[in-house]
PDB file of C-alpha atoms in Angstrom:
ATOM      1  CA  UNK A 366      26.139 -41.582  63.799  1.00 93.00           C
ATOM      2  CA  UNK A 367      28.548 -40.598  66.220  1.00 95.00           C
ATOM      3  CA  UNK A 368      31.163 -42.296  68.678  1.00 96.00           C
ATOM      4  CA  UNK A 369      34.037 -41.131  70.722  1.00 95.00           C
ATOM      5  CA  UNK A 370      36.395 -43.387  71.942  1.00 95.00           C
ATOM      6  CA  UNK A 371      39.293 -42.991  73.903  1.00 95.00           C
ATOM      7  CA  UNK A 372      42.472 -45.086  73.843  1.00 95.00           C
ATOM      8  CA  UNK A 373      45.726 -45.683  76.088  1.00 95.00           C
ATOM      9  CA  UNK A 374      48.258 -47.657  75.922  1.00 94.00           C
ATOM     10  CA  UNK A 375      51.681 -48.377  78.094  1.00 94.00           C
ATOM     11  CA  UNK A 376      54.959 -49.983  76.491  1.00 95.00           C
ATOM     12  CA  UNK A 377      57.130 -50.714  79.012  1.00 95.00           C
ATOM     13  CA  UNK A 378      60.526 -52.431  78.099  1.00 97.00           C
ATOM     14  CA  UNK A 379      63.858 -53.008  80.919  1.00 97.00           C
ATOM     15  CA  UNK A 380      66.839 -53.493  79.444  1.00 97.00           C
ATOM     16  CA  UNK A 381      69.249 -56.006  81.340  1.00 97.00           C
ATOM     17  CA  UNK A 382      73.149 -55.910  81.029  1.00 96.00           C
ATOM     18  CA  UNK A 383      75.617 -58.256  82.403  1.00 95.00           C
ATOM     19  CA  UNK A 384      78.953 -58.566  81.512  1.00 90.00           C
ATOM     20  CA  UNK A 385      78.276 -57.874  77.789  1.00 90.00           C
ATOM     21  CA  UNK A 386      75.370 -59.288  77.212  1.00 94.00           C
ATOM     22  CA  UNK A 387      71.968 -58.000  76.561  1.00 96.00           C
ATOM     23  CA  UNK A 388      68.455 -58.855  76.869  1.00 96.00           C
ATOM     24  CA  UNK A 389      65.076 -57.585  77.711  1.00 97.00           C
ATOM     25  CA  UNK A 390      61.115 -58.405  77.802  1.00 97.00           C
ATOM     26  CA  UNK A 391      58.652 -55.775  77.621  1.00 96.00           C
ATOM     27  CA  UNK A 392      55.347 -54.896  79.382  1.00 95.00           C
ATOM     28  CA  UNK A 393      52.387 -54.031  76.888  1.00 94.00           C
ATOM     29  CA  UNK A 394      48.793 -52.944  78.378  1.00 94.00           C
ATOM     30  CA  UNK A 395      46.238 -50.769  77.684  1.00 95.00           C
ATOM     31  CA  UNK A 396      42.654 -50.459  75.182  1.00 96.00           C
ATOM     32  CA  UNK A 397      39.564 -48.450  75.298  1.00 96.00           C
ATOM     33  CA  UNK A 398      39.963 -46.519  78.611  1.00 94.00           C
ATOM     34  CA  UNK A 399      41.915 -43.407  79.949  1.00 94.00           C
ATOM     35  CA  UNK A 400      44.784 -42.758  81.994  1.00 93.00           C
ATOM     36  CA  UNK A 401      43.379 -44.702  84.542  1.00 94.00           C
ATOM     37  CA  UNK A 402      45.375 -47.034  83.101  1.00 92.00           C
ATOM     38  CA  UNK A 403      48.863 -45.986  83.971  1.00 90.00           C
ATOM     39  CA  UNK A 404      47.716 -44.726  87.428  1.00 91.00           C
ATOM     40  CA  UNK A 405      46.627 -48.190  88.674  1.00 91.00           C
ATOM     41  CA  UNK A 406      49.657 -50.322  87.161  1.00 93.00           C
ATOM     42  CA  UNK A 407      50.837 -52.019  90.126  1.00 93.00           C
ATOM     43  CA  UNK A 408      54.412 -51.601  90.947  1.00 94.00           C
ATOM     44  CA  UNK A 409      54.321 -55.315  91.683  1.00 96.00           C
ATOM     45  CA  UNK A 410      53.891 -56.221  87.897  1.00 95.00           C
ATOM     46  CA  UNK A 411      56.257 -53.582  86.794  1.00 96.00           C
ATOM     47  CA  UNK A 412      59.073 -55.679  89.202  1.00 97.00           C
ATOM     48  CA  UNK A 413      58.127 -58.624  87.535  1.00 96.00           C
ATOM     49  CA  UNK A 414      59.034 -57.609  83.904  1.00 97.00           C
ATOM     50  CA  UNK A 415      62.166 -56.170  85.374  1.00 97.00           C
ATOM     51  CA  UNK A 416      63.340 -60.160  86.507  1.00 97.00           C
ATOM     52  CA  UNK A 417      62.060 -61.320  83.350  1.00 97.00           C
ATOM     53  CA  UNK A 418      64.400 -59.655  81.464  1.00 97.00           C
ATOM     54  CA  UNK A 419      67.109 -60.580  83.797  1.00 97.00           C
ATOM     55  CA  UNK A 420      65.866 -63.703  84.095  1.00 96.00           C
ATOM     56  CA  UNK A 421      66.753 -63.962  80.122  1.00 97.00           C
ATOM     57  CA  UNK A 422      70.404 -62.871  80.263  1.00 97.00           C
ATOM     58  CA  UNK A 423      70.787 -66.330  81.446  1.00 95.00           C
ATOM     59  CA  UNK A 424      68.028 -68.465  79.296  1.00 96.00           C
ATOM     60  CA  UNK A 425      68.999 -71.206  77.273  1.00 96.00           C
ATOM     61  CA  UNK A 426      68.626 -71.575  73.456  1.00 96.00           C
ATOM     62  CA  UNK A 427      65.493 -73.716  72.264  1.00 96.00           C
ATOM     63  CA  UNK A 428      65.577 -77.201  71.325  1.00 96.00           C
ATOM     64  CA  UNK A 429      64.690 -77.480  67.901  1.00 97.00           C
ATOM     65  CA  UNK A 430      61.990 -80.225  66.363  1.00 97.00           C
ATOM     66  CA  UNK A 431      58.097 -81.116  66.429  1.00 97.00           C
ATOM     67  CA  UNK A 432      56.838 -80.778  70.371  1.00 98.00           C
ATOM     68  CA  UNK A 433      53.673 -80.206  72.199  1.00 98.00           C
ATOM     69  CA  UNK A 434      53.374 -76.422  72.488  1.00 98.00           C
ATOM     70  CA  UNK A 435      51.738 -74.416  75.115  1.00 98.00           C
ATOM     71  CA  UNK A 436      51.030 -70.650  74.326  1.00 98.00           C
ATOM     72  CA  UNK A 437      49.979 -68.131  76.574  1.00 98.00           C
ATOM     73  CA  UNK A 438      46.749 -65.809  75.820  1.00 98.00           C
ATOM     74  CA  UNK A 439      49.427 -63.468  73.969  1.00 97.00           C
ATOM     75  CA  UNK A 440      50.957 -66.217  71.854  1.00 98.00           C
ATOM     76  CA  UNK A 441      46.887 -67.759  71.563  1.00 98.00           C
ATOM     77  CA  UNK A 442      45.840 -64.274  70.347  1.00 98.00           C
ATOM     78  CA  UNK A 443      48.446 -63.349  68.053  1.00 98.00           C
ATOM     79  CA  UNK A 444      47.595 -67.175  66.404  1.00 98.00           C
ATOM     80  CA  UNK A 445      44.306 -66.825  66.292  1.00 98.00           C
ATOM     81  CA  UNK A 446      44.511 -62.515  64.284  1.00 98.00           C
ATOM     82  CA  UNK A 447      47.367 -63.264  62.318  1.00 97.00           C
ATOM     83  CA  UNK A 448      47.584 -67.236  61.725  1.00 97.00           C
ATOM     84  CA  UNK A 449      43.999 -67.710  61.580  1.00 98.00           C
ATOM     85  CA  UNK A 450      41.860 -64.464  61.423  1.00 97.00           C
ATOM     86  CA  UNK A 451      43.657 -62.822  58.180  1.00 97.00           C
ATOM     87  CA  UNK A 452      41.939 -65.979  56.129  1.00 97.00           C
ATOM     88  CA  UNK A 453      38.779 -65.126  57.335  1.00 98.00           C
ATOM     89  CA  UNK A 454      38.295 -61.916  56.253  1.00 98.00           C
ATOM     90  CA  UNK A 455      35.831 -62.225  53.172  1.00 98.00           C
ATOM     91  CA  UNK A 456      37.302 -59.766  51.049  1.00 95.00           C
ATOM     92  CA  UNK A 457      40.282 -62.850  50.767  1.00 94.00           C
ATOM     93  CA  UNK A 458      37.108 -65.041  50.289  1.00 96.00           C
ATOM     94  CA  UNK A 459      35.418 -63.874  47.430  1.00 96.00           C
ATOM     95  CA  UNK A 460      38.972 -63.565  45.531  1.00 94.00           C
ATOM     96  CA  UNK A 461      39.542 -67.134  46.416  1.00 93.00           C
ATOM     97  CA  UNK A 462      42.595 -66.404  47.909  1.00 94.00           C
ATOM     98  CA  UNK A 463      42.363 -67.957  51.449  1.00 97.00           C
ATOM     99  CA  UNK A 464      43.060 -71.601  51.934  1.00 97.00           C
ATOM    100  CA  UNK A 465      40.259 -71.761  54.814  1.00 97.00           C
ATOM    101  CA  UNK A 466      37.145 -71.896  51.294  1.00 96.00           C
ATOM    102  CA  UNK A 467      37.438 -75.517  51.452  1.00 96.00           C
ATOM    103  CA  UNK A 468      36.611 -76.072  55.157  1.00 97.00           C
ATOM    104  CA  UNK A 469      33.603 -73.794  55.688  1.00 97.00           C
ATOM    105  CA  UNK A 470      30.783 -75.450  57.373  1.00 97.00           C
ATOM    106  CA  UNK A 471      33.410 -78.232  58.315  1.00 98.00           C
ATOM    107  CA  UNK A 472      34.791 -79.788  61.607  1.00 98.00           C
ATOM    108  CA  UNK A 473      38.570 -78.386  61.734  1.00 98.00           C
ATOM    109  CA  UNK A 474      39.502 -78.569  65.257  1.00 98.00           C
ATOM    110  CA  UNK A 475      37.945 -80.474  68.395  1.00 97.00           C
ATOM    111  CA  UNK A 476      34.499 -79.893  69.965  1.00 97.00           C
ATOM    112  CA  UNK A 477      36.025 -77.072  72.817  1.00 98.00           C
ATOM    113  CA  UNK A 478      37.746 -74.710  70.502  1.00 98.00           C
ATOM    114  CA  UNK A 479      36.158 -71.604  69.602  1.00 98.00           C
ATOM    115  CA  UNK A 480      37.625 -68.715  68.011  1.00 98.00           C
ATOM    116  CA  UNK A 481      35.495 -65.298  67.922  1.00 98.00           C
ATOM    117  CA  UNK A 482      36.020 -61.604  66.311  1.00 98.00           C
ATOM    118  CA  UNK A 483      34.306 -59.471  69.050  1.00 98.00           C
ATOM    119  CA  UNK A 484      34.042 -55.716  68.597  1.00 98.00           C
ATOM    120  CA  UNK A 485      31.901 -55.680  71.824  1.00 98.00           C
ATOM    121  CA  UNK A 486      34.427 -57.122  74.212  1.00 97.00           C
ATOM    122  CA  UNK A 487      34.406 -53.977  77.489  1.00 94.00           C
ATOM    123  CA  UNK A 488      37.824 -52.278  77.064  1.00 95.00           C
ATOM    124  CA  UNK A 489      38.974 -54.013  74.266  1.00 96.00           C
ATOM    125  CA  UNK A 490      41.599 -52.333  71.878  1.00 97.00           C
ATOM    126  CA  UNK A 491      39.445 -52.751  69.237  1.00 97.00           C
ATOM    127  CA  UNK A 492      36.072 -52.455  70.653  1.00 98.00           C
ATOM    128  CA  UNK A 493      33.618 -49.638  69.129  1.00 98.00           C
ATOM    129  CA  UNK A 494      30.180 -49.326  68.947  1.00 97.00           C
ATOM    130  CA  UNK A 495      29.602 -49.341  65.325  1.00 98.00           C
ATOM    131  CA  UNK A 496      32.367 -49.856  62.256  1.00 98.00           C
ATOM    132  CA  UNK A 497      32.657 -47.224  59.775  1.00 97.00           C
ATOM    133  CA  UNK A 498      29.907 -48.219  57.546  1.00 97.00           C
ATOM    134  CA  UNK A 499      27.326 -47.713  60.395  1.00 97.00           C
ATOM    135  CA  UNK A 500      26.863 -51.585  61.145  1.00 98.00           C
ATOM    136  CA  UNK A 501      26.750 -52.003  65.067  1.00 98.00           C
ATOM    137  CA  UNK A 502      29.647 -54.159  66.480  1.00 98.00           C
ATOM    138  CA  UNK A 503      28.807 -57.532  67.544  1.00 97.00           C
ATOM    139  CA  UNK A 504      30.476 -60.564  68.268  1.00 98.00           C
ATOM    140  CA  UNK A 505      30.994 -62.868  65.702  1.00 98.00           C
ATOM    141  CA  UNK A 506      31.835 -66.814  65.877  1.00 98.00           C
ATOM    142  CA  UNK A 507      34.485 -67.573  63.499  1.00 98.00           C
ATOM    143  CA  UNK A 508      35.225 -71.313  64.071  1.00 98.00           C
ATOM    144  CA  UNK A 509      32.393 -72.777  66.837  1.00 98.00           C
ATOM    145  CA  UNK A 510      33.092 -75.743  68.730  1.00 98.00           C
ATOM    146  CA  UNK A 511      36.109 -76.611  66.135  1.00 98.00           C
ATOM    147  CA  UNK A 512      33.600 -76.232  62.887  1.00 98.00           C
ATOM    148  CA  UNK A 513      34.038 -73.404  60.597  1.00 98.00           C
ATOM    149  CA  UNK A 514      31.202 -71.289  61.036  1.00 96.00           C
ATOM    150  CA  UNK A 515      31.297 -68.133  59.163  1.00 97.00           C
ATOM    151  CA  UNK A 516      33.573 -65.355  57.355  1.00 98.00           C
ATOM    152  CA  UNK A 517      33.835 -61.405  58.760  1.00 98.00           C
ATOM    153  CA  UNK A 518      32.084 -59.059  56.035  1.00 98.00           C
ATOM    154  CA  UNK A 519      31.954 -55.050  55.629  1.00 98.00           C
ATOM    155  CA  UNK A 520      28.535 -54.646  52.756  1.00 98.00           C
ATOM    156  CA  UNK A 521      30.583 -55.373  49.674  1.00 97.00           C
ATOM    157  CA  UNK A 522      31.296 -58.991  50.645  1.00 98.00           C
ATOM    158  CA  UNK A 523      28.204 -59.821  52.458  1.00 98.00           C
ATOM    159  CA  UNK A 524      26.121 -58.749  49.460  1.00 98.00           C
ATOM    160  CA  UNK A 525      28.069 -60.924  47.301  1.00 97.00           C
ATOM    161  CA  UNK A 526      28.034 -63.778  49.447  1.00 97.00           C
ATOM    162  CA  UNK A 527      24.575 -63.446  50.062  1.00 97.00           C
ATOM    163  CA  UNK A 528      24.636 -62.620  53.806  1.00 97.00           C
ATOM    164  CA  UNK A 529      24.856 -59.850  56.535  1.00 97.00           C
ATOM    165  CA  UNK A 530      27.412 -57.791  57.481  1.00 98.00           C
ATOM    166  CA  UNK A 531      29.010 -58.358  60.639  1.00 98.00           C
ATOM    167  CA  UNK A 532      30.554 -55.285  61.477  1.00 98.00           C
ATOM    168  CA  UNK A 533      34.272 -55.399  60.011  1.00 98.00           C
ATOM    169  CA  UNK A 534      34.421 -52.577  57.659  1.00 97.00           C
ATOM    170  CA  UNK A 535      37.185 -50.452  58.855  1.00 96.00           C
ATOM    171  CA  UNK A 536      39.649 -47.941  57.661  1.00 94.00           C
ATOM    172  CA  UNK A 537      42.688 -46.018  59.215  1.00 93.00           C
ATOM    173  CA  UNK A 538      40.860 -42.336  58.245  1.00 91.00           C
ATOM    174  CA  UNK A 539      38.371 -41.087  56.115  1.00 88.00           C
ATOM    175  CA  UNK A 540      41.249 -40.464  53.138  1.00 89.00           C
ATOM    176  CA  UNK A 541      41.819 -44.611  53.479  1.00 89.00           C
ATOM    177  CA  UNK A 542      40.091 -47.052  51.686  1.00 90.00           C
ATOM    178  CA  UNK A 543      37.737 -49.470  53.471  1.00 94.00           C
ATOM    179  CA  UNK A 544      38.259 -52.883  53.910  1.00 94.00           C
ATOM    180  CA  UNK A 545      37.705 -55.849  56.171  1.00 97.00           C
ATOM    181  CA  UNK A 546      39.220 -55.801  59.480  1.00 96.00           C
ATOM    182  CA  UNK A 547      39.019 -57.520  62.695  1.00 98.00           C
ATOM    183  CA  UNK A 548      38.233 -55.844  65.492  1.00 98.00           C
ATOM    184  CA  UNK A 549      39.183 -57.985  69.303  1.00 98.00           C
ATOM    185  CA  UNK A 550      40.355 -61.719  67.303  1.00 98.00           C
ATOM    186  CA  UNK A 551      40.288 -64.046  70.762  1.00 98.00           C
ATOM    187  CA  UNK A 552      40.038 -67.871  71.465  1.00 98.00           C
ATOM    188  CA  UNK A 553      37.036 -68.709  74.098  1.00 98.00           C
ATOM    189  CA  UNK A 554      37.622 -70.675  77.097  1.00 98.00           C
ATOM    190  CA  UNK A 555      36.901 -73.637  78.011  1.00 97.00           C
ATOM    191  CA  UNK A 556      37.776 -76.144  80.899  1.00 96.00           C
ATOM    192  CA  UNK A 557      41.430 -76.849  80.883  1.00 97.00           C
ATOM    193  CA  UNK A 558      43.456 -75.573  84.115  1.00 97.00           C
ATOM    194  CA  UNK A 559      47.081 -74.654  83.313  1.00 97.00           C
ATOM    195  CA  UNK A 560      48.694 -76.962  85.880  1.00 97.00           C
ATOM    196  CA  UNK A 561      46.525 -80.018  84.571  1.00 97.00           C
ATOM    197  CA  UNK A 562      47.871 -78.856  80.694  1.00 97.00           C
ATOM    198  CA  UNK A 563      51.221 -79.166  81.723  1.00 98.00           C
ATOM    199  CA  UNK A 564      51.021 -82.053  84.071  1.00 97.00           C
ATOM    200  CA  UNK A 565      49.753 -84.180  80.618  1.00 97.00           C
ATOM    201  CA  UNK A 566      53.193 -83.158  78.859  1.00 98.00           C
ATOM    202  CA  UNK A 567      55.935 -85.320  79.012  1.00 96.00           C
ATOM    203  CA  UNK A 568      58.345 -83.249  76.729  1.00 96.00           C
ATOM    204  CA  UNK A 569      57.063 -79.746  75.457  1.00 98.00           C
ATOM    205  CA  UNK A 570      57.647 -76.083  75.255  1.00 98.00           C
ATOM    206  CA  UNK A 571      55.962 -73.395  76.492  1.00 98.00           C
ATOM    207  CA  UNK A 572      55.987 -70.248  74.713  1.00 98.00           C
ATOM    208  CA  UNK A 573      55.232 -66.827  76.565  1.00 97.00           C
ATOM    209  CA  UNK A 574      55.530 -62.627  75.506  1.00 96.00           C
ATOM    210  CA  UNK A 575      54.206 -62.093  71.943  1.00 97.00           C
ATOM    211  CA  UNK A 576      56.523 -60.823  69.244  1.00 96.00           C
ATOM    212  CA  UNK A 577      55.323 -60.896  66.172  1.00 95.00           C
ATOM    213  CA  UNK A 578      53.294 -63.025  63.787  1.00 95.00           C
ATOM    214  CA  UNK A 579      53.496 -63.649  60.092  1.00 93.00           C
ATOM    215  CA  UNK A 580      50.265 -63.569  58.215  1.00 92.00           C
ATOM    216  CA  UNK A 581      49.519 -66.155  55.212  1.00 95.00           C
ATOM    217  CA  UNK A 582      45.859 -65.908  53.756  1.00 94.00           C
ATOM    218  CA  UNK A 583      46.454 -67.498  50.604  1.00 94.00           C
ATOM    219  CA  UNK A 584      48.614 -70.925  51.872  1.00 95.00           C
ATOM    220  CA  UNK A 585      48.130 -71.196  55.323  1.00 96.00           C
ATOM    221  CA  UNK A 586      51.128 -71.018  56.510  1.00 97.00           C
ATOM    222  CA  UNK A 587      51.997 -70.284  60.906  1.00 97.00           C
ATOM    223  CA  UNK A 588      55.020 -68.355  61.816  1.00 97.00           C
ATOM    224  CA  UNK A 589      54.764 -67.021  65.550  1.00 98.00           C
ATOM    225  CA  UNK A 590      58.098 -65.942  67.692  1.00 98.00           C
ATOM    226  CA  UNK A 591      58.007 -65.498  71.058  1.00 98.00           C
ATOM    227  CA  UNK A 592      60.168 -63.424  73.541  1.00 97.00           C
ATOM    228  CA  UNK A 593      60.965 -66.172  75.991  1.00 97.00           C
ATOM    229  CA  UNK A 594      59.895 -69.566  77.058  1.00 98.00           C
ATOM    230  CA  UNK A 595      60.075 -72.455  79.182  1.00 98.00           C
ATOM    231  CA  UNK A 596      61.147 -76.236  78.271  1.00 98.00           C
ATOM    232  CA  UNK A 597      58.827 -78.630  79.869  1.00 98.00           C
ATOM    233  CA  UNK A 598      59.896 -82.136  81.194  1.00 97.00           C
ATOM    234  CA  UNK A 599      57.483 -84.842  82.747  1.00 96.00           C
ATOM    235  CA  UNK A 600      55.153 -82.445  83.437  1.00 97.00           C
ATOM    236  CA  UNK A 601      57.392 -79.551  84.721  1.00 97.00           C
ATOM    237  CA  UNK A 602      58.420 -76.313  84.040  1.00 97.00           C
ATOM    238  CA  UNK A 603      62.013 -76.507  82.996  1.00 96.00           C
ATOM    239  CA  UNK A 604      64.659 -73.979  82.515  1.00 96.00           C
ATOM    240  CA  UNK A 605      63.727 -70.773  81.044  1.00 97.00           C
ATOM    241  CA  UNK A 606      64.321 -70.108  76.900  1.00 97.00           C
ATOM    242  CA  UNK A 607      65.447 -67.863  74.694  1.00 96.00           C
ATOM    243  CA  UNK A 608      63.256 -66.519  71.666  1.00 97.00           C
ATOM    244  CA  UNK A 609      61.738 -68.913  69.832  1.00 97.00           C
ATOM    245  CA  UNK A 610      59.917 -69.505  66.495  1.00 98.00           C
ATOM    246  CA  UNK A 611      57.143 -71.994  65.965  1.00 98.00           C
ATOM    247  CA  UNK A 612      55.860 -72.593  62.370  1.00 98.00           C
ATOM    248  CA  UNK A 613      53.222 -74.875  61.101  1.00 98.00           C
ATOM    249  CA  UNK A 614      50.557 -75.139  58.785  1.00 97.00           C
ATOM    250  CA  UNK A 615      47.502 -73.741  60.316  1.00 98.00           C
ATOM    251  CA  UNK A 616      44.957 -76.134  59.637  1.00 98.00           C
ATOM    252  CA  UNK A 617      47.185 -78.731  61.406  1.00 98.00           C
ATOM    253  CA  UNK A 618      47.763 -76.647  64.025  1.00 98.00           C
ATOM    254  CA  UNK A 619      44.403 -76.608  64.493  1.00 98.00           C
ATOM    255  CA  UNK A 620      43.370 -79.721  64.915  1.00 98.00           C
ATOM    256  CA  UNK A 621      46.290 -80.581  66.934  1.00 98.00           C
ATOM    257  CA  UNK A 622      44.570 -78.418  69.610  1.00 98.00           C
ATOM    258  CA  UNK A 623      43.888 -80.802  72.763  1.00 98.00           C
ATOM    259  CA  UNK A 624      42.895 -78.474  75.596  1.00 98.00           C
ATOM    260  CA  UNK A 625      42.157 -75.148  76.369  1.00 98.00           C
ATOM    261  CA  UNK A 626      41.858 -72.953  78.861  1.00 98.00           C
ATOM    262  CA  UNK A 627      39.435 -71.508  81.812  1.00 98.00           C
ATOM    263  CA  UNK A 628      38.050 -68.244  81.878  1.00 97.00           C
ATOM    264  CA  UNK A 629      40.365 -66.832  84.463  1.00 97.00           C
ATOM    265  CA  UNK A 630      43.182 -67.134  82.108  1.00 97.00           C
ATOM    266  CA  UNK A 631      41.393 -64.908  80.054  1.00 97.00           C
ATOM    267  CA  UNK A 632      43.553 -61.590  78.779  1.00 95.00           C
ATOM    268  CA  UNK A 633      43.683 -59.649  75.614  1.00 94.00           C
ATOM    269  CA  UNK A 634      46.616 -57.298  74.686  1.00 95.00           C
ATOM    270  CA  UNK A 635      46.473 -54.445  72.114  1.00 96.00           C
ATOM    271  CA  UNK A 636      48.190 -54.069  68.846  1.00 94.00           C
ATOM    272  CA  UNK A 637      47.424 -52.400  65.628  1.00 94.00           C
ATOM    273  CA  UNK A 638      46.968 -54.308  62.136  1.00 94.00           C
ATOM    274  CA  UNK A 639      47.987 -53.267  58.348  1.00 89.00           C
ATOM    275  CA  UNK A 640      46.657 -53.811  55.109  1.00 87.00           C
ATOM    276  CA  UNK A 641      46.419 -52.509  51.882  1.00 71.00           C
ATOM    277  CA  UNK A 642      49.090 -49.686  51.542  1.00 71.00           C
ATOM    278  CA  UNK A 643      50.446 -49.235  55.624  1.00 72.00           C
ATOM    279  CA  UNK A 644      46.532 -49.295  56.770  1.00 85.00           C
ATOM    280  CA  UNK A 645      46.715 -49.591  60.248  1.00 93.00           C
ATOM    281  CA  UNK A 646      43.918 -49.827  62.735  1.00 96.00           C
ATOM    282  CA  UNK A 647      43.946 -50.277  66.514  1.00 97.00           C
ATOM    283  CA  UNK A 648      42.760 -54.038  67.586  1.00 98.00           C
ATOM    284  CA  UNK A 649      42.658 -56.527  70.077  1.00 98.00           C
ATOM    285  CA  UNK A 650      44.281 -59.891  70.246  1.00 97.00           C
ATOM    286  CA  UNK A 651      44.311 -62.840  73.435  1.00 97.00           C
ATOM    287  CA  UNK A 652      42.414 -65.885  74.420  1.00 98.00           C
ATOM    288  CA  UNK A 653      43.168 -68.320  76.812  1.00 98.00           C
ATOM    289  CA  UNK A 654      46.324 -71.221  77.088  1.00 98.00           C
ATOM    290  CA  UNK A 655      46.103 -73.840  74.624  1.00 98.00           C
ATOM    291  CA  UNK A 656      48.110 -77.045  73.945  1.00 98.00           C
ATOM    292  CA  UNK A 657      48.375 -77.862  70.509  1.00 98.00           C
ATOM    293  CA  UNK A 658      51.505 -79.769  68.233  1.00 98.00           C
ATOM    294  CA  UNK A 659      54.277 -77.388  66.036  1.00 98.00           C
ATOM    295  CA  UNK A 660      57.172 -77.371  65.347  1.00 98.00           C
ATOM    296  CA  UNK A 661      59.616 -75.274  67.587  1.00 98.00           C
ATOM    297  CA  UNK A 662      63.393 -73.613  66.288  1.00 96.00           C
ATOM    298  CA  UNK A 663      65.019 -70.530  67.581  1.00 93.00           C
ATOM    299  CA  UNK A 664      63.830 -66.709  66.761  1.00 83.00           C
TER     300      UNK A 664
END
């Protein structure tokens, strides 16, 4: 077996200065394509980065406390690969060292939510034809319509748990060790419009622009910062924030989650993910807006 796949990606980060202070956001595209996608960046989204970070010399630090959250398909994807899809790898499972053994085959989240590993997805960052075991990429429901459904497997795990692979064996180069990886980690959409999300929310936060995310297999535990984001007051945008943390445990999280978004929302971004000794592989990460409950501090 044999596949060649071709990868580009764009970071793209202006740095505001005014009087002293400093701030910036950051533009990150690209996936399974070719330079195609540098030539048809439009110079229109390339200005708007350039006011967001300007827009954050003058943002305003977070409140602090338990809120209705809004995330945006960057915050929703790096949830669902790092919050979520890191104790659903099986190789956690079979050690008994991911707190998500006690809720397979059971209702965690509300009848809309789906979250899906999907090495098929066209252009994703972590799309390929087959893993490196030879089993074809597919995609795989993790939680379906807010039940646990299933676990991602390379051979080793699925043979032990008495199932079939699903096309997550993965390694960094043929001197790495295999292991189980996601590929494109993504929540589905649904029927919720973003103005109609907001609109419900009487005093909430929405975060935007991906940082980072902390991973916790074993406990559970949500840590996601943001670059910037937005207070919201009687169902309006409010004044624009400054980085922000929100931390929760995941399964409460979870089935916090009230509404999620339409298909039009729908965006991945591209990262790369470690494990084992600096293992890193090239994958995908987005979704749709969601509202959910956490609670909010600064970054």
């Amino acid at each position: 077996l044999r596949q060649v796949i071709p990868r580009t990606s764009l970071f793209l980060m202006p740095v505001a200065r005014d009087a002293g202070k400093i701030d910036y956001d950051y533009l990150s595209i690209g996936g399974n394509a070719g330079f195609e996608i540098v030539k048809d960046l439009e110079e229109k989204i390339i200005k708007e980065t350039v006011d967001s970070s300007v827009s954050l010399l003058n943002a305003s630090a977070p409140p602090s406390g338990h809120f209705t959250v809004v995330l945006d398909p960057g915050m929703t994807g790096t949830f669902a690969h790092e919050s979520f899809g890191h104790g659903c790898e099986a190789d956690q499972i079979v050690r008994k060292r991911s707190y998500l053994v006690p809720y397979f085959g059971k209702r965690m989240g509300f009848e809309k939510l789906s979250i899906c590993d999907d090495g098929t997805v066209a252009g994703g960052n972590g799309s390929f034809l087959f893993d490196d075991e030879g089993v074809k990429s597919k995609k795989n429901y993790i939680l379906k319509n807010g039940v646990l459904e299933s676990f991602l497997h390379e051979r080793f795990s699925a043979s032990l748990m008495n199932t079939e692979p699903t096309g997550n064996g993965r390694r960094e180069s043929f001197l790495r060790k295999l292991f189980v990886r996601m590929t494109n980690t993504y929540v589905e959409p649904s029927d919720y419009g973003l103005d109609e999300m907001i609109e419900e929310i009487d005093n909430g936060v929405m975060l935007v622009h991906s940082l980072s995310g902390m991973e916790d297999p074993l406990a559970g535990g949500m840590e996601l910062k943001s670059k910037k984001g937005y207070l919201i007051e009687k169902g309006r945008i409010g004044r624009t924030l400054s980085t922000l943390t929100l931390t929760e445990n995941v399964p409460d999280f979870i089935a916090s989650i009230d509404a999620v978004g339409t298909k039009d929302q729908f965006d991945t971004e591209i990262g790369t993910c470690g494990k084992g000794y600096e293992d890193f592989i090239p994958v995908g990460d987005g979704g749709v807006f969601i509202r959910g409950r956490a609670v909010v501090g600064q970054g």
